[in-house]
Coordinates of C-alpha atoms in Angstrom, one line a residue:
M1 CA 39.8 -62.6 -108.2
K2 CA 41.2 -59.6 -110.1
K3 CA 43.9 -61.8 -111.5
Y4 CA 41.4 -64.2 -113.1
L5 CA 39.3 -61.4 -114.5
F6 CA 42.4 -59.9 -116.0
I7 CA 43.3 -63.3 -117.7
A8 CA 39.8 -63.7 -119.0
S9 CA 39.8 -60.2 -120.5
Q10 CA 43.0 -60.9 -122.2
L11 CA 41.7 -64.1 -123.7
F12 CA 38.6 -62.4 -124.8
L13 CA 40.5 -59.6 -126.4
F14 CA 42.7 -62.1 -128.1
T15 CA 39.7 -64.1 -129.4
Y16 CA 38.1 -60.9 -130.6
A17 CA 41.3 -59.8 -132.3
C18 CA 41.5 -63.2 -134.0
Q19 CA 38.0 -62.8 -135.3
A20 CA 38.7 -59.3 -136.4
H21 CA 41.7 -60.3 -138.3
A22 CA 40.4 -63.5 -139.7
G23 CA 40.9 -62.0 -143.1
F24 CA 44.6 -61.9 -142.6
M25 CA 44.9 -65.6 -142.2
H26 CA 45.7 -65.9 -145.8
Y27 CA 49.1 -64.5 -144.9
F28 CA 49.8 -67.8 -143.3
K29 CA 49.0 -69.6 -146.6
N30 CA 51.1 -70.3 -149.6
P31 CA 49.7 -69.6 -153.0
D32 CA 49.2 -73.2 -153.4
G33 CA 47.2 -73.2 -150.4
S34 CA 49.7 -74.9 -148.2
T35 CA 50.4 -73.6 -144.7
K36 CA 53.3 -71.3 -144.0
W37 CA 54.5 -73.1 -140.9
Q38 CA 57.5 -70.9 -140.5
H39 CA 55.2 -67.8 -140.4
I40 CA 52.9 -69.5 -138.0
A41 CA 55.8 -70.5 -135.8
N42 CA 57.2 -66.9 -135.9
F43 CA 53.8 -65.5 -135.2
S44 CA 53.1 -67.9 -132.4
S45 CA 56.5 -67.1 -130.9
S46 CA 55.8 -63.5 -131.1
V47 CA 52.4 -63.9 -129.5
L48 CA 53.9 -66.2 -126.9
I49 CA 56.7 -63.7 -126.2
L50 CA 54.1 -61.0 -126.0
L51 CA 52.0 -63.0 -123.6
L52 CA 55.1 -63.8 -121.6
L53 CA 56.0 -60.2 -121.5
I54 CA 52.5 -59.3 -120.4
T55 CA 52.7 -62.0 -117.9
A56 CA 56.1 -60.8 -116.7
I57 CA 54.8 -57.3 -116.4
F58 CA 51.7 -58.6 -114.6
L59 CA 53.9 -60.7 -112.3
F60 CA 56.2 -57.7 -111.7
F61 CA 53.4 -55.5 -110.6
S62 CA 51.9 -58.4 -108.7
V63 CA 55.2 -59.1 -106.9
R64 CA 55.5 -55.4 -106.2
R65 CA 52.0 -55.2 -104.8
A66 CA 52.7 -58.4 -102.9
H67 CA 56.0 -56.9 -101.6
K68 CA 54.2 -53.8 -100.6
A69 CA 51.4 -55.8 -98.9
N70 CA 54.0 -58.0 -97.2
K71 CA 55.8 -54.9 -96.0
E72 CA 52.6 -53.5 -94.7
L73 CA 51.9 -56.9 -93.1
K74 CA 55.3 -56.9 -91.6
L75 CA 54.8 -53.4 -90.2
I76 CA 51.4 -54.5 -88.9
R77 CA 53.1 -57.7 -87.5
D78 CA 55.9 -55.7 -85.9
D79 CA 53.4 -53.2 -84.5
L80 CA 51.4 -56.1 -83.1
E81 CA 54.5 -57.8 -81.8
Q82 CA 55.6 -54.4 -80.2
R83 CA 52.1 -54.1 -78.7
V84 CA 52.3 -57.7 -77.5
I85 CA 55.8 -57.0 -76.0
E86 CA 54.5 -53.8 -74.3
R87 CA 51.4 -55.6 -73.1
T88 CA 53.5 -58.5 -71.9
A89 CA 55.9 -56.1 -70.2
T90 CA 53.0 -54.3 -68.6
L91 CA 51.6 -57.6 -67.5
D92 CA 55.0 -58.6 -66.2
E93 CA 55.4 -55.3 -64.3
S94 CA 51.8 -55.7 -63.0
N95 CA 52.6 -59.2 -62.0
R96 CA 55.8 -58.0 -60.3
L97 CA 54.0 -55.2 -58.5
L98 CA 51.2 -57.6 -57.6
Q99 CA 53.8 -60.1 -56.3
R100 CA 55.6 -57.3 -54.4
A101 CA 52.2 -56.1 -53.0
N102 CA 51.5 -59.7 -52.0
Q103 CA 54.9 -60.0 -50.4
M104 CA 54.4 -56.7 -48.6
L105 CA 50.9 -57.7 -47.5
E106 CA 52.3 -61.1 -46.3
G107 CA 55.0 -59.2 -44.4
E108 CA 52.5 -56.8 -42.9
I109 CA 50.3 -59.7 -41.9
S110 CA 53.3 -61.4 -40.4
Q111 CA 54.3 -58.2 -38.7
H112 CA 50.8 -57.7 -37.4
K113 CA 50.8 -61.2 -36.1
E114 CA 54.2 -60.6 -34.3
T115 CA 52.9 -57.2 -33.0
T116 CA 49.7 -58.9 -31.8
A117 CA 51.8 -61.6 -30.1
L118 CA 54.1 -58.9 -28.6
L119 CA 51.1 -56.9 -27.4
Q120 CA 49.6 -59.9 -25.9
S121 CA 52.9 -60.9 -24.2
S122 CA 53.4 -57.3 -23.1
E123 CA 49.8 -57.1 -21.7
A124 CA 50.3 -60.4 -19.9
Y125 CA 53.7 -59.2 -18.6
T126 CA 52.2 -55.9 -17.4
K127 CA 49.3 -57.7 -15.8
S128 CA 51.8 -60.1 -14.1
I129 CA 53.7 -57.1 -12.8
L130 CA 50.5 -55.4 -11.6
D131 CA 49.4 -58.6 -9.9
S132 CA 52.8 -59.1 -8.3
M133 CA 53.0 -55.6 -6.8
P134 CA 52.8 -55.7 -3.0
L135 CA 50.2 -52.9 -2.9
M136 CA 46.7 -52.3 -3.9
L137 CA 46.3 -51.0 -7.5
I138 CA 42.9 -49.7 -8.6
G139 CA 42.4 -48.4 -12.1
L140 CA 39.5 -46.0 -12.7
N141 CA 37.9 -44.5 -15.9
K142 CA 36.6 -41.0 -16.1
D143 CA 33.2 -42.1 -14.7
L144 CA 35.1 -43.6 -11.7
G145 CA 34.3 -47.1 -12.8
V146 CA 36.9 -49.8 -11.9
T147 CA 39.1 -50.9 -14.8
Q148 CA 42.0 -52.6 -12.9
W149 CA 42.0 -54.6 -9.6
N150 CA 45.2 -56.5 -8.9
N151 CA 45.8 -59.5 -6.8
W152 CA 46.9 -57.5 -3.8
A153 CA 43.6 -55.6 -3.9
E154 CA 41.8 -59.0 -4.0
K155 CA 43.8 -60.2 -1.0
S156 CA 43.4 -57.0 1.0
T157 CA 39.6 -56.6 0.4
G158 CA 38.6 -60.2 -0.1
I159 CA 36.7 -59.1 -3.3
P160 CA 37.6 -60.9 -6.5
A161 CA 38.3 -58.8 -9.6
D162 CA 35.4 -60.1 -11.6
K163 CA 33.0 -58.8 -8.9
V164 CA 34.5 -55.3 -9.1
V165 CA 35.7 -54.4 -12.7
G166 CA 33.1 -52.3 -14.5
K167 CA 31.4 -51.2 -11.3
Y168 CA 31.3 -47.8 -9.6
L169 CA 34.2 -47.8 -7.1
W170 CA 32.1 -46.9 -4.0
D171 CA 29.5 -49.5 -5.0
A172 CA 32.1 -52.2 -5.3
Y173 CA 34.2 -51.2 -2.4
P174 CA 32.3 -48.8 -0.1
T175 CA 34.8 -48.9 2.8
I176 CA 37.7 -47.3 0.8
T177 CA 39.0 -44.3 2.7
L178 CA 38.6 -41.9 -0.3
T179 CA 35.8 -39.6 -1.4
P180 CA 34.6 -38.9 -4.9
D181 CA 35.6 -35.3 -4.5
Q182 CA 39.2 -36.2 -3.9
I183 CA 39.2 -38.3 -7.1
N184 CA 37.4 -35.7 -9.2
E185 CA 39.9 -33.1 -8.0
V186 CA 42.8 -35.2 -9.4
L187 CA 40.9 -35.6 -12.7
E188 CA 40.3 -31.9 -13.0
K189 CA 43.8 -30.7 -12.0
G190 CA 45.8 -33.6 -13.4
E191 CA 48.1 -33.4 -10.4
T192 CA 49.4 -36.4 -8.3
V193 CA 48.0 -36.4 -4.8
T194 CA 49.3 -38.4 -1.9
I195 CA 47.0 -39.0 1.2
K196 CA 48.3 -40.4 4.4
H197 CA 45.7 -42.5 6.3
S198 CA 46.6 -43.9 9.7
Q199 CA 45.4 -45.0 13.1
R200 CA 48.3 -44.1 15.3
G201 CA 50.2 -47.2 16.5
Q202 CA 48.0 -49.6 14.5
Y203 CA 48.2 -49.0 10.8
Y204 CA 49.6 -46.5 8.3
F205 CA 48.6 -46.2 4.6
D206 CA 49.9 -44.1 1.8
I207 CA 47.2 -43.5 -0.8
T208 CA 48.6 -42.1 -4.1
I209 CA 46.2 -40.9 -6.8
Y210 CA 47.5 -39.8 -10.2
A211 CA 45.8 -39.1 -13.5
L212 CA 46.7 -41.0 -16.6
K213 CA 48.2 -38.7 -19.3
G214 CA 48.7 -39.1 -23.0
H215 CA 45.7 -41.4 -23.5
R216 CA 42.6 -40.8 -25.6
E217 CA 40.4 -42.0 -22.7
T218 CA 41.1 -40.2 -19.4
G219 CA 41.4 -42.1 -16.2
L220 CA 43.4 -42.4 -13.1
V221 CA 45.2 -44.9 -10.9
V222 CA 44.9 -45.3 -7.1
L223 CA 47.8 -46.9 -5.2
V224 CA 47.2 -48.0 -1.6
D225 CA 50.4 -48.9 0.1
D226 CA 50.4 -50.5 3.5
V227 CA 53.4 -48.9 5.2
T228 CA 52.6 -49.9 8.7
Q229 CA 55.8 -51.9 9.3
Q230 CA 57.9 -49.3 7.6
S231 CA 56.4 -46.5 9.6
K232 CA 56.8 -48.3 12.8
A233 CA 60.4 -49.0 12.0
E234 CA 61.0 -45.4 11.0
N235 CA 59.3 -44.2 14.3
L236 CA 61.6 -46.6 16.2
L237 CA 64.6 -45.1 14.4
I238 CA 63.4 -41.6 15.1
Q239 CA 62.9 -42.4 18.7
R240 CA 66.3 -44.0 18.8
D241 CA 67.9 -40.9 17.2
K242 CA 66.0 -38.6 19.6
F243 CA 67.3 -40.6 22.6
S244 CA 70.8 -40.6 21.1
A245 CA 70.6 -36.8 20.6
M246 CA 69.2 -36.3 24.1
G247 CA 72.0 -38.5 25.4
E248 CA 74.6 -36.6 23.5
L249 CA 73.2 -33.2 24.6
A250 CA 72.9 -34.5 28.2
A251 CA 76.4 -35.8 28.2
A252 CA 77.7 -32.5 26.9
M253 CA 75.7 -30.5 29.4
A254 CA 76.8 -32.8 32.2
H255 CA 80.4 -32.5 31.2
D256 CA 80.1 -28.7 31.1
I257 CA 78.3 -28.5 34.4
N258 CA 80.7 -31.0 36.0
I259 CA 83.7 -28.7 35.5
P260 CA 82.4 -25.7 37.5
L261 CA 80.8 -28.0 40.1
R262 CA 84.1 -29.8 40.6
A263 CA 85.8 -26.5 41.0
I264 CA 83.2 -25.4 43.6
V265 CA 83.7 -28.7 45.5
R266 CA 87.4 -28.3 45.3
D267 CA 87.2 -24.8 46.8
I268 CA 84.8 -25.9 49.5
H269 CA 87.1 -28.9 50.3
E270 CA 90.2 -26.6 50.6
L271 CA 88.2 -24.1 52.7
R272 CA 87.1 -26.8 55.0
E273 CA 90.6 -28.2 55.4
N274 CA 92.1 -24.8 56.1
I275 CA 89.3 -23.5 58.3
S276 CA 89.9 -26.3 60.9
G277 CA 93.6 -25.5 61.1
E278 CA 95.4 -22.2 61.2
E279 CA 93.7 -18.9 60.6
I280 CA 92.7 -18.1 57.0
S281 CA 93.6 -14.6 55.7
P282 CA 90.6 -12.6 54.4
R283 CA 92.3 -12.3 51.0
T284 CA 92.5 -16.1 50.6
L285 CA 88.9 -16.5 51.8
T286 CA 87.7 -13.9 49.4
R287 CA 89.6 -15.6 46.5
W288 CA 88.0 -19.0 47.3
L289 CA 84.5 -17.4 47.5
D290 CA 85.0 -15.4 44.3
D291 CA 86.2 -18.6 42.6
A292 CA 83.1 -20.5 43.8
K293 CA 80.9 -17.6 42.8
E294 CA 82.4 -17.6 39.3
N295 CA 81.9 -21.3 38.9
S296 CA 78.4 -21.1 40.2
R297 CA 77.7 -18.4 37.6
Q298 CA 79.1 -20.7 34.9
A299 CA 76.9 -23.6 36.0
S300 CA 73.9 -21.3 36.1
A301 CA 74.7 -20.0 32.6
I302 CA 74.8 -23.6 31.3
I303 CA 71.4 -24.4 32.8
S304 CA 69.9 -21.2 31.6
H305 CA 71.1 -21.9 28.1
L306 CA 69.7 -25.4 28.2
L307 CA 66.3 -24.0 29.4
E308 CA 66.3 -21.4 26.7
F309 CA 67.1 -24.0 24.0
S310 CA 64.3 -26.3 25.2
N311 CA 61.7 -23.5 25.1
S312 CA 62.6 -22.4 21.6
E313 CA 62.5 -25.6 19.6
S314 CA 59.0 -24.9 18.1
Q315 CA 60.0 -21.5 16.6
E316 CA 59.6 -21.0 12.9
K317 CA 62.5 -20.0 10.6
Q318 CA 63.4 -16.4 10.7
L319 CA 65.7 -14.2 8.6
T320 CA 68.7 -13.3 10.6
S321 CA 72.4 -12.4 10.4
I322 CA 74.7 -15.4 10.8
P323 CA 77.6 -13.2 12.2
N324 CA 75.2 -12.0 15.0
I325 CA 74.3 -15.5 16.0
I326 CA 78.0 -16.4 16.0
D327 CA 78.9 -13.4 18.1
H328 CA 76.2 -14.2 20.6
S329 CA 77.3 -17.8 20.8
V330 CA 80.9 -16.7 21.5
L331 CA 79.6 -14.4 24.3
I332 CA 77.6 -17.3 25.8
A333 CA 80.6 -19.7 25.5
G334 CA 82.7 -17.2 27.5
S335 CA 80.4 -17.7 30.5
M336 CA 79.9 -21.5 30.0
F337 CA 83.1 -23.2 29.1
S338 CA 86.3 -23.7 31.2
D339 CA 88.6 -26.5 32.1
T340 CA 89.8 -27.8 35.4
D341 CA 93.4 -27.2 34.1
G342 CA 92.8 -23.5 34.2
L343 CA 92.0 -22.7 30.5
K344 CA 88.8 -20.6 30.2
F345 CA 87.1 -19.9 27.0
K346 CA 87.4 -16.2 27.5
D347 CA 91.2 -16.6 27.5
I348 CA 91.1 -18.0 23.9
Q349 CA 92.0 -15.7 21.1
I350 CA 88.9 -15.4 18.8
E351 CA 89.6 -14.1 15.2
R352 CA 86.6 -13.1 13.1
N353 CA 86.7 -12.8 9.4
Y354 CA 83.2 -11.8 8.1
A355 CA 82.7 -10.8 4.5
S356 CA 80.9 -7.5 4.0
D357 CA 77.3 -7.1 2.9
L358 CA 76.3 -10.6 3.9
P359 CA 72.6 -11.4 3.3
Q360 CA 70.3 -12.7 6.0
V361 CA 69.6 -16.4 6.1
P362 CA 66.3 -18.2 7.0
C363 CA 67.0 -20.4 10.0
H364 CA 66.1 -21.5 13.5
I365 CA 68.1 -19.1 15.6
S366 CA 68.3 -21.2 18.8
E367 CA 69.2 -24.3 16.9
L368 CA 72.1 -22.6 15.0
Q369 CA 73.2 -21.1 18.3
Q370 CA 73.3 -24.6 19.8
V371 CA 75.4 -25.8 16.8
F372 CA 77.9 -23.0 17.1
L373 CA 78.1 -23.5 20.9
S374 CA 78.8 -27.2 20.3
L375 CA 81.6 -26.4 17.9
L376 CA 83.1 -23.8 20.2
R377 CA 82.9 -26.3 23.1
H378 CA 84.7 -28.9 20.9
A379 CA 87.3 -26.3 20.0
C380 CA 87.8 -25.3 23.6
Y381 CA 88.4 -28.8 24.9
S382 CA 90.6 -29.6 21.9
L383 CA 92.8 -26.6 22.8
V384 CA 93.1 -27.9 26.3
K385 CA 94.5 -31.2 24.9
S386 CA 96.8 -29.4 22.4
P387 CA 100.4 -30.7 22.5
K388 CA 101.6 -27.3 21.5
K389 CA 101.6 -25.7 24.9
S390 CA 103.8 -22.8 23.8
E391 CA 101.4 -21.7 21.1
K392 CA 98.6 -19.3 22.0
P393 CA 95.2 -21.0 21.7
S394 CA 93.1 -19.5 19.0
I395 CA 89.8 -20.0 17.2
N396 CA 89.4 -18.5 13.7
I397 CA 85.8 -17.9 12.5
S398 CA 85.1 -16.9 8.9
V399 CA 81.8 -16.3 7.1
S400 CA 81.4 -15.7 3.3
E401 CA 78.8 -15.9 0.6
F402 CA 79.4 -18.1 -2.5
Y403 CA 77.0 -19.5 -5.1
D404 CA 73.7 -18.8 -3.3
S405 CA 75.1 -20.3 -0.1
M406 CA 76.5 -19.1 3.2
W407 CA 79.8 -20.7 4.0
I408 CA 81.0 -20.8 7.7
K409 CA 84.4 -22.1 8.8
I410 CA 85.4 -22.6 12.5
Q411 CA 89.0 -23.5 12.9
H412 CA 91.2 -24.1 16.0
N413 CA 94.8 -24.9 16.5
G414 CA 94.3 -27.5 19.2
R415 CA 94.6 -31.2 19.1
G416 CA 93.2 -32.5 15.8
L417 CA 91.0 -35.5 15.2
T418 CA 92.2 -39.0 14.4
S419 CA 90.9 -40.9 11.4
D420 CA 88.5 -42.9 13.7
E421 CA 87.3 -39.7 15.4
Q422 CA 86.6 -38.1 12.0
M423 CA 84.6 -41.1 11.0
T424 CA 82.4 -41.1 14.1
I425 CA 82.2 -37.5 15.2
F426 CA 78.9 -36.9 13.2
E427 CA 77.5 -40.4 14.0
P428 CA 74.8 -40.9 16.7
F429 CA 76.0 -42.7 19.8
Y430 CA 74.2 -45.9 20.9
Q431 CA 74.6 -47.8 24.2
N432 CA 76.0 -50.9 22.5
E433 CA 79.0 -49.0 21.0
A434 CA 82.5 -48.9 22.4
I435 CA 83.4 -45.3 23.1
S436 CA 87.1 -46.1 22.8
N437 CA 86.7 -46.7 19.1
G438 CA 85.9 -43.1 18.2
C439 CA 84.9 -39.8 19.7
D440 CA 83.8 -39.4 23.3
L441 CA 80.1 -39.0 23.8
E442 CA 80.4 -35.4 25.0
N443 CA 82.6 -34.5 22.0
R444 CA 80.3 -35.9 19.3
L445 CA 78.5 -33.6 17.0
S446 CA 75.7 -35.8 15.6
F447 CA 73.0 -33.4 17.0
S448 CA 74.7 -30.4 15.3
Y449 CA 75.0 -32.4 12.1
F450 CA 71.3 -33.3 12.3
I451 CA 70.3 -29.7 12.8
I452 CA 72.3 -28.5 9.8
T453 CA 71.5 -31.2 7.3
E454 CA 67.9 -32.0 8.3
H455 CA 66.4 -28.8 9.7
H456 CA 68.3 -26.4 7.5
Q457 CA 69.0 -28.6 4.4
G458 CA 72.6 -27.6 4.6
Q459 CA 76.0 -29.5 4.6
M460 CA 78.5 -30.0 7.4
A461 CA 82.0 -31.5 7.2
V462 CA 85.3 -31.6 9.0
T463 CA 89.0 -31.5 7.9
S464 CA 91.6 -32.2 10.6
D465 CA 95.2 -33.0 11.3
E466 CA 96.3 -34.2 14.7
N467 CA 99.3 -31.9 14.8
V468 CA 97.7 -28.8 13.3
G469 CA 94.1 -28.7 14.4
S470 CA 90.6 -29.0 12.9
T471 CA 88.3 -27.0 10.7
F472 CA 84.6 -27.4 10.6
H473 CA 82.8 -26.4 7.4
I474 CA 79.1 -25.5 7.2
Q475 CA 77.1 -24.6 4.1
L476 CA 73.6 -23.0 4.5
L477 CA 71.3 -22.2 1.6
L478 CA 70.3 -18.6 1.3
R479 CA 66.8 -19.6 0.1

């Protein structure tokens, strides 16, 4: 619009100028009145040049303004393009983030599906295990309502799970041999409790109650295990072991008593043979009578010890000195053990090596005395069978303390044990065994081994060489 106004103004000015200078038109006329075409041409050329110059100037400024406008437009366009690029980049990043979020969401959904499937599988597996357990399993919440009731519980009670779950335990199963007080005690203390319920000879149940820990909702589990068959089998084994121990002890006592009785019978037989013949000297008669008296005293000592041991089995553990028990056992052994070949226990050299300041040990005194007597008996009869007749028979006894334990060694230089005897010396003897395959019944030490390992929670072992002798090792805990 400005451009056209400018052209119109120029034409107006030109027209006005022409009117203002109309008086100068005579300059383009000759005196004769003819037109000076050359002047007109020159003037027209000048005007045209002037107009062209003005137009050129106008065009220059127009181009300049246009260039400036184009430059501004280009800047605006570049700015717009940059903004578009930034917005596009932002949108792309947003799209990428959205896609990533979608992928993560899809992954989480897939993972949740897998987790759900695993949880369902684990729950089914756990339920299968609970249902397969050969004992009653009852789950209870804090209000003592039933939450679990496995297949064995259904079979044992005849009550299906859907009739029990959600109900108060004693309403659903009133004959259970538990009281609410016992259950509440476990909930309060959080300690596992085992209750044994039995009717002797008929049934045995182990009822274990333990609280669930680490859960937001407290509760507990009751396990009712029918151990009737196991208890009966264990009782049979215990009875069998008791009979075996009694047989071993009876055989040892019979063997010990048989020696002095045989000596007494031999003396009486010799006396009878000689009394019917020639006259017996008083000295010989006195010797036979003294020998019979000594053997009678030995048999009496064996019986007295057996009675003493039988009357002291119910004693509680007492703190006592192990060397004192050993010394007393050696003293008793001197009056109990002898052999028909002439070796008496009191003729054996006893070497004692007791460490100083030994602490007292909690033990059953009579039982340990029986153990030491059995070991001394075994040593005595092994010395009788020793192939080293020229070597003086001896028993070495040592007692020491080491690592909260009392260590006792009883060593003899008699005939050692064979490999088979070492394998069977601590094993109980049963009637269906062949004695020739191991230790003789009277020389077995299963009863002593049982006393050390079961009644005193200790250890007992033997090391032996047939040509050197045997060493029995005993470990007793000081606490």
